[in-house]
Every structure is written in C-alpha cells, then in structure tokens.
C-alpha cells in the first residue's frame, strides 16, 4: 500500500489547547483515498474522516506537498505513442479529448506534478494501459 501523511499541531477551537491532526492519502484497491483525524490533548474534541474519489481536499494536498514536496510523473522508455497516452488519460480520468490532450502534452514535456500517492496511482493506471511512466521525488 502506498501512503503518505503528515501530523499538524493547531489550536483547539473548543478549549484553546493543542489539537493534533493527522492527514494523508493512500491507495486501496486501485482507488485514491484521503483521511483526516484529530484529537485535542486537553479536552474531548476528536474526529476521524476518510473518503475516496479523484479529488482530495486541497488543505490535505497542500499539507502533504508542503511536508514531503511534490512528485513528478514522467513517461519512460522508447517513444510512447501519443494516441496510447491520450486513450489512457481519457479512460483513467474520464476527460474530454481537449482536456486529455492538454494533460498529455504536459506529461510528455515537463511531466505531471502532484502528491506522491496521486502520481503513483496515475503511473499504475497508465501501466495497466501499456503506457510506461515513472515517479520521481526530490529529497526533502
């Protein structure tokens, strides 16, 4: 399982104590999931929430990107057919041809950037459609 998370300490709105939040993303059964949980060290405030889908709340994405840095997805191997890339992107993301073309152009030139979990999932989905891609990360 590919997972990435970060702990964030903030102030509890209920009592003013230290609220520790644990946020992250993970892949389960080929789907992107996100989760957040929190607990105050001084009072009874606590919660746990998770969901799946193509969109992770931006607050969680930004916390992961800030803590771990971005990952970049690039095509690898011999020249990949633009048609295969377009087809794979449309199947994976349900994009229009125009949207898929823009994403394919970016993937073929500079690569796509996102969280490690997002890019690993996309690489696996492309690989299932015979489009080889690799995820690069920068050391923190």
Coordinates of C-alpha atoms in Angstrom, one line a residue:
X1 CA 0.0 0.0 0.0
X2 CA 1.3 3.4 -0.9
X3 CA 0.5 6.0 1.7
X4 CA 1.7 9.5 2.7
X5 CA 0.8 11.5 5.8
X6 CA 1.6 14.5 8.0
X7 CA 0.9 15.5 11.5
X8 CA -0.2 19.1 12.1
X9 CA -0.5 20.8 15.5
X10 CA -3.1 23.6 15.7
X11 CA -5.1 25.3 18.4
X12 CA -8.4 23.7 19.5
X13 CA -11.3 26.0 18.9
X14 CA -13.2 24.5 21.9
X15 CA -10.7 24.9 24.7
X16 CA -7.6 26.6 23.2
X17 CA -5.4 23.5 23.9
X18 CA -3.2 21.7 21.4
X19 CA -5.1 19.9 18.6
X20 CA -3.1 17.3 16.7
X21 CA -4.4 16.5 13.2
X22 CA -3.1 13.6 11.2
X23 CA -3.9 14.0 7.4
X24 CA -2.9 11.8 4.5
X25 CA -3.6 10.0 1.3
X26 CA -3.4 6.3 0.4
X27 CA -4.2 3.9 -2.4
X28 CA -6.6 1.0 -1.6
X29 CA -7.9 -1.4 -4.3
X30 CA -6.8 0.9 -7.1
X31 CA -8.5 4.0 -5.7
X32 CA -7.2 7.2 -4.2
X33 CA -8.4 7.7 -0.6
X34 CA -7.8 10.6 1.8
X35 CA -8.2 10.8 5.5
X36 CA -8.0 13.2 8.4
X37 CA -8.3 12.6 12.1
X38 CA -7.7 14.9 15.1
X39 CA -7.7 14.9 18.8
X40 CA -7.2 17.6 21.4
X41 CA -4.8 16.9 24.2
X42 CA -6.8 19.0 26.7
X43 CA -10.4 18.2 26.0
X44 CA -12.7 15.6 24.4
X45 CA -12.7 17.1 20.9
X46 CA -11.8 14.3 18.4
X47 CA -12.9 13.1 14.9
X48 CA -12.0 10.7 12.1
X49 CA -13.0 11.1 8.5
X50 CA -12.0 9.4 5.2
X51 CA -13.3 9.3 1.7
X52 CA -12.3 8.3 -1.8
X53 CA -12.5 9.8 -5.2
X54 CA -10.5 11.7 -7.7
X55 CA -10.3 14.9 -5.5
X56 CA -8.6 15.1 -2.2
X57 CA -9.5 18.3 -0.2
X58 CA -6.9 20.9 -1.1
X59 CA -6.0 21.5 2.5
X60 CA -4.8 17.9 2.8
X61 CA -3.0 18.1 -0.6
X62 CA -1.2 21.3 0.4
X63 CA -0.1 19.9 3.8
X64 CA 1.4 16.8 2.0
X65 CA 3.1 18.9 -0.7
X66 CA 4.5 21.3 1.9
X67 CA 5.8 18.5 4.2
X68 CA 7.1 16.0 1.5
X69 CA 7.5 18.1 -1.6
X70 CA 5.9 17.3 -5.0
X71 CA 6.4 14.1 -7.0
X72 CA 6.7 14.2 -10.8
X73 CA 5.3 11.6 -13.2
X74 CA 7.2 11.2 -16.4
X75 CA 6.9 8.9 -19.4
X76 CA 9.7 6.3 -19.7
X77 CA 11.1 4.0 -22.4
X78 CA 11.1 4.4 -26.1
X79 CA 8.8 6.9 -27.7
X80 CA 5.3 6.4 -26.4
X81 CA 2.5 6.7 -28.8
X82 CA 0.6 10.0 -28.2
X83 CA -2.6 8.1 -29.1
X84 CA -1.9 5.5 -26.4
X85 CA -1.3 8.3 -23.8
X86 CA -4.5 10.1 -24.8
X87 CA -6.5 7.0 -24.6
X88 CA -5.1 6.0 -21.2
X89 CA -5.7 9.5 -19.8
X90 CA -9.2 9.6 -21.1
X91 CA -10.0 6.1 -19.6
X92 CA -8.4 6.8 -16.3
X93 CA -9.8 10.3 -15.7
X94 CA -12.9 10.5 -17.8
X95 CA -11.5 13.5 -19.6
X96 CA -12.7 15.2 -22.8
X97 CA -10.3 14.9 -25.7
X98 CA -9.3 18.6 -25.2
X99 CA -8.6 18.0 -21.5
X100 CA -6.7 14.8 -22.2
X101 CA -4.6 16.5 -24.9
X102 CA -3.5 19.3 -22.5
X103 CA -2.6 16.7 -19.8
X104 CA -0.8 14.5 -22.3
X105 CA 1.2 17.5 -23.6
X106 CA 2.2 18.3 -20.0
X107 CA 3.1 14.7 -19.3
X108 CA 5.2 14.4 -22.4
X109 CA 7.1 17.7 -21.9
X110 CA 7.7 18.5 -18.2
X111 CA 5.8 15.7 -16.5
X112 CA 2.8 15.9 -14.2
X113 CA 3.2 17.1 -10.6
X114 CA 1.2 16.2 -7.6
X115 CA 1.5 14.3 -4.3
X116 CA 3.4 11.0 -4.3
X117 CA 0.3 9.0 -3.8
X118 CA -1.5 10.7 -6.7
X119 CA 1.4 10.2 -9.1
X120 CA 2.0 6.6 -8.1
X121 CA -1.7 5.8 -8.7
X122 CA -1.6 7.5 -12.1
X123 CA 1.6 5.6 -13.0
X124 CA -0.1 2.3 -12.1
X125 CA -3.2 3.2 -14.1
X126 CA -1.2 4.2 -17.1
X127 CA 0.9 1.0 -16.8
X128 CA -2.3 -1.1 -16.9
X129 CA -2.9 0.5 -20.3
X130 CA 0.6 -0.2 -21.6
X131 CA 1.9 3.3 -21.1
X132 CA 5.1 3.2 -19.1
X133 CA 5.7 6.0 -16.6
X134 CA 7.9 6.6 -13.5
X135 CA 7.5 8.8 -10.5
X136 CA 10.4 11.0 -9.4
X137 CA 10.7 12.6 -6.0
X138 CA 13.1 15.3 -4.7
X139 CA 14.8 14.6 -1.4
X140 CA 13.5 16.9 1.4

